[in-house]
Short mmCIF file of C-alpha atoms in Angstrom, two decimals:
data_model
loop_
_atom_site.label_atom_id
_atom_site.label_comp_id
_atom_site.label_asym_id
_atom_site.label_seq_id
_atom_site.Cartn_x
_atom_site.Cartn_y
_atom_site.Cartn_z
CA MET A 26 196.03 102.19 160.44
CA ASP A 27 195.85 103.56 156.89
CA VAL A 28 199.08 104.86 155.45
CA VAL A 29 198.64 108.27 153.84
CA PRO A 30 200.47 108.32 150.50
CA HIS A 31 203.35 110.79 150.28
CA TYR A 32 203.32 113.10 147.29
CA SER A 33 206.41 115.10 146.41
CA ARG A 34 205.80 118.78 145.79
CA TYR A 35 205.21 119.96 142.25
CA ALA A 36 207.81 122.30 140.79
CA LEU A 37 205.82 125.11 139.20
CA SER A 38 208.64 127.26 137.85
CA PHE A 39 207.93 126.59 134.18
CA THR A 40 206.43 130.03 133.50
CA SER A 41 209.86 131.59 132.84
CA GLY A 42 209.80 130.10 129.35
CA THR A 43 207.46 128.18 127.09
CA LEU A 44 208.67 125.23 125.01
CA LEU A 45 212.06 126.88 124.21
CA ALA A 46 212.53 124.68 121.12
CA ASN A 47 214.31 127.36 119.07
CA GLU A 48 216.62 128.14 121.96
CA ALA A 49 217.32 124.42 122.42
CA ALA A 50 218.48 124.19 118.80
CA ILE A 51 221.14 126.79 119.63
CA VAL A 52 222.29 125.43 123.00
CA ALA A 53 222.19 121.66 122.40
CA PRO A 54 224.99 121.68 119.78
CA ILE A 55 227.24 123.62 122.18
CA TYR A 56 226.81 120.95 124.83
CA LEU A 57 227.42 118.14 122.33
CA ARG A 58 230.71 119.86 121.47
CA GLU A 59 231.79 120.84 125.00
CA ARG A 60 230.24 117.94 127.03
CA ASP A 61 230.00 120.26 130.01
CA TRP A 62 226.79 122.02 131.03
CA LYS A 63 228.54 124.73 133.05
CA VAL A 64 230.74 125.64 130.09
CA THR A 65 227.75 125.45 127.74
CA ARG A 66 225.71 127.85 129.87
CA ALA A 67 228.65 130.25 130.22
CA LEU A 68 229.28 130.34 126.45
CA ALA A 69 225.61 130.91 125.66
CA GLN A 70 225.52 133.64 128.31
CA THR A 71 228.70 135.56 127.48
CA GLU A 72 228.20 135.39 123.71
CA ASN A 73 224.46 136.13 124.05
CA LEU A 74 223.70 133.32 121.61
CA LEU A 75 219.98 133.52 122.37
CA GLY A 76 219.91 137.14 121.25
CA ALA A 77 218.33 138.48 124.42
CA ARG A 78 218.12 142.27 124.71
CA ALA A 79 218.90 142.18 128.42
CA ALA A 80 221.42 140.02 130.27
CA ARG A 81 218.80 139.23 132.91
CA SER A 82 216.43 137.90 130.26
CA ASN A 83 219.23 135.73 128.85
CA THR A 84 219.99 134.37 132.32
CA ARG A 85 216.32 133.60 132.98
CA THR A 86 215.88 131.77 129.66
CA LEU A 87 219.01 129.69 130.15
CA GLY A 88 217.90 128.97 133.71
CA ALA A 89 214.69 127.47 132.31
CA LEU A 90 216.25 125.75 129.30
CA VAL A 91 219.40 124.03 130.59
CA PRO A 92 217.72 121.96 133.36
CA ARG A 93 215.30 120.60 130.74
CA LEU A 94 218.05 119.79 128.26
CA GLN A 95 219.96 117.98 131.02
CA LEU A 96 217.09 115.48 131.20
CA LEU A 97 217.56 114.43 127.57
CA SER A 98 219.94 111.67 126.55
CA ASP A 99 222.85 112.39 124.21
CA HIS A 100 220.92 110.78 121.35
CA GLU A 101 217.89 112.95 122.13
CA LEU A 102 220.12 116.04 122.22
CA GLU A 103 221.52 115.08 118.81
CA ILE A 104 217.97 114.98 117.44
CA VAL A 105 217.21 118.35 119.06
CA SER A 106 220.37 119.69 117.40
CA ASP A 107 220.02 118.16 113.94
CA GLY A 108 216.44 116.91 113.62
CA THR A 109 213.31 118.50 112.19
CA SER A 110 211.39 121.24 113.99
CA THR A 111 208.64 118.67 114.69
CA GLU A 112 211.11 116.26 116.32
CA ARG A 113 212.60 119.13 118.33
CA GLY A 114 209.16 120.17 119.52
CA HIS A 115 208.29 116.64 120.59
CA LEU A 116 211.53 116.21 122.53
CA MET A 117 211.26 119.59 124.24
CA TRP A 118 207.70 118.68 125.28
CA THR A 119 209.16 115.44 126.66
CA ALA A 120 211.85 117.38 128.52
CA ALA A 121 209.20 119.63 130.09
CA CYS A 122 207.15 116.57 131.12
CA ARG A 123 210.20 114.95 132.71
CA LYS A 124 211.23 118.13 134.51
CA TYR A 125 207.77 119.10 135.73
CA ALA A 126 205.60 116.25 137.00
CA PHE A 127 202.59 118.57 136.87
CA ILE A 128 202.97 118.95 133.09
CA GLY A 129 203.73 115.26 132.63
CA GLU A 130 200.63 114.19 134.53
CA PHE A 131 198.47 116.67 132.62
CA ALA A 132 199.89 115.33 129.35
CA GLU A 133 199.15 111.74 130.29
CA GLU A 134 195.93 112.07 132.26
CA VAL A 135 194.19 114.81 130.27
CA LEU A 136 195.74 115.35 126.83
CA ARG A 137 196.45 111.70 125.95
CA GLU A 138 193.40 110.35 127.76
CA ARG A 139 191.01 112.69 125.94
CA PHE A 140 192.62 111.73 122.64
CA LEU A 141 192.30 108.00 123.33
CA THR A 142 188.65 108.38 124.35
CA LEU A 143 187.95 110.28 121.12
CA VAL A 144 186.94 113.52 122.86
CA GLY A 145 189.19 115.51 120.54
CA THR A 146 189.56 118.72 122.55
CA VAL A 147 191.18 120.05 125.70
CA SER A 148 189.78 123.20 127.29
CA TYR A 149 190.65 125.47 130.21
CA LYS A 150 187.74 123.81 132.01
CA ASP A 151 189.49 120.43 131.68
CA TYR A 152 192.65 121.97 133.09
CA ASP A 153 190.70 123.48 135.99
CA SER A 154 189.20 120.08 136.87
CA PHE A 155 192.64 118.46 136.69
CA TYR A 156 194.11 121.17 138.91
CA ARG A 157 191.38 120.84 141.53
CA ALA A 158 191.85 117.07 141.66
CA LYS A 159 195.61 117.42 142.12
CA ALA A 160 195.18 120.12 144.77
CA MET A 161 193.54 117.52 147.04
CA TRP A 162 196.98 115.90 147.41
CA HIS A 163 199.25 118.88 146.76
CA ASP A 164 198.98 121.73 149.24
CA GLU A 165 201.33 123.85 147.15
CA LEU A 166 198.64 124.19 144.49
CA ASP A 167 196.29 125.80 147.01
CA GLY A 168 198.86 128.51 147.67
CA VAL A 169 199.03 129.70 144.06
CA THR A 170 197.66 133.22 143.54
CA GLY A 171 194.94 133.92 140.98
CA SER A 172 197.32 135.62 138.54
CA SER A 173 199.91 132.83 138.88
CA TYR A 174 197.17 130.24 138.33
CA GLN A 175 196.20 131.91 135.05
CA LYS A 176 199.85 132.19 134.01
CA LEU A 177 200.55 128.49 134.69
CA ARG A 178 197.50 127.49 132.66
CA GLN A 179 198.32 129.88 129.82
CA VAL A 180 201.95 128.74 129.56
CA LEU A 181 201.09 125.02 129.67
CA PHE A 182 198.59 125.39 126.82
CA LYS A 183 201.03 127.52 124.84
CA MET A 184 203.69 124.83 125.23
CA ALA A 185 201.27 122.18 123.94
CA VAL A 186 200.46 124.40 120.94
CA GLU A 187 204.16 125.03 120.23
CA ALA A 188 204.79 121.26 120.43
CA GLY A 189 202.11 120.73 117.77
CA LEU A 190 199.86 118.76 120.13
CA LEU A 191 197.01 121.28 120.39
CA THR A 192 195.59 123.96 118.13
CA LYS A 193 195.01 127.43 119.55
CA GLN A 194 191.31 126.54 119.58
CA GLY A 195 192.00 123.53 121.82
CA TYR A 196 191.66 120.74 119.26
CA ILE A 197 194.02 117.82 119.87
CA GLU A 198 196.58 117.21 117.12
CA PRO A 199 197.60 113.52 116.99
CA ALA A 200 201.36 113.24 117.52
CA LEU A 201 203.15 111.64 114.58
CA LEU A 202 206.37 110.67 116.32
CA SER A 203 209.34 109.95 114.07
CA SER A 204 211.01 106.56 114.44
CA PRO A 205 214.15 108.01 116.11
CA VAL A 206 212.10 110.01 118.63
CA ALA A 207 209.74 107.10 119.38
CA ALA A 208 212.74 104.79 119.89
CA CYS A 209 214.28 107.23 122.39
CA LEU A 210 211.03 107.66 124.31
CA ASP A 211 210.47 103.91 124.40
CA GLN A 212 213.78 103.35 126.20
CA ARG A 213 212.13 104.71 129.35
CA THR A 214 210.02 102.57 131.67
CA PRO A 215 207.20 103.41 131.51
CA SER A 216 207.56 104.69 127.95
CA ASP A 217 207.54 108.46 127.62
CA ILE A 218 205.23 108.05 124.64
CA ARG A 219 202.58 108.30 127.37
CA PHE A 220 203.01 112.09 127.22
CA PHE A 221 201.62 112.26 123.69
CA PRO A 222 198.21 112.04 122.00
CA THR A 223 198.97 108.94 119.95
CA ARG A 224 197.73 105.37 119.79
CA VAL A 225 201.30 104.03 119.66
CA ALA A 226 202.37 102.19 122.86
#
């Protein structure tokens, strides 16, 4: 009897924020000082450090940001805090890929693969094909409404643009990972460099 593979459900809650790199630069240093995520979130919330006009917006942004930051190592958080905007973008893309398997698989199977095969672009049509293929194994994707489908696609592409991996026209930008970032990503098995359009690793 064939064993049907078990696939864990995709979390698809990433539409409440895009890459959040600028926000990460504000929150990461607080955590590195406090070493407590609950305290960090409370400080960012009560002092409105993200400059949100409404408390609810602040809560929503922190709710999207903190779980991603929690997936970065202390060294990665130090780079997010003190590194260049490019390094911060690369690490926040990594955090999104770690948090959301759907984004991570898209990054590896579509973005990186098309770069390595010299295609040079990623389009909505490529995303649609990827989504349909994943929906064969993930019932939760079939339940997504039309408007939510468009929002998921729009946000994922916007994140890739903000991370400097795609142009707004859909051309792939090769990732020039800094040595500190590449070293952090390479500590994972398999290496998280797989999330990037680069020939390294």
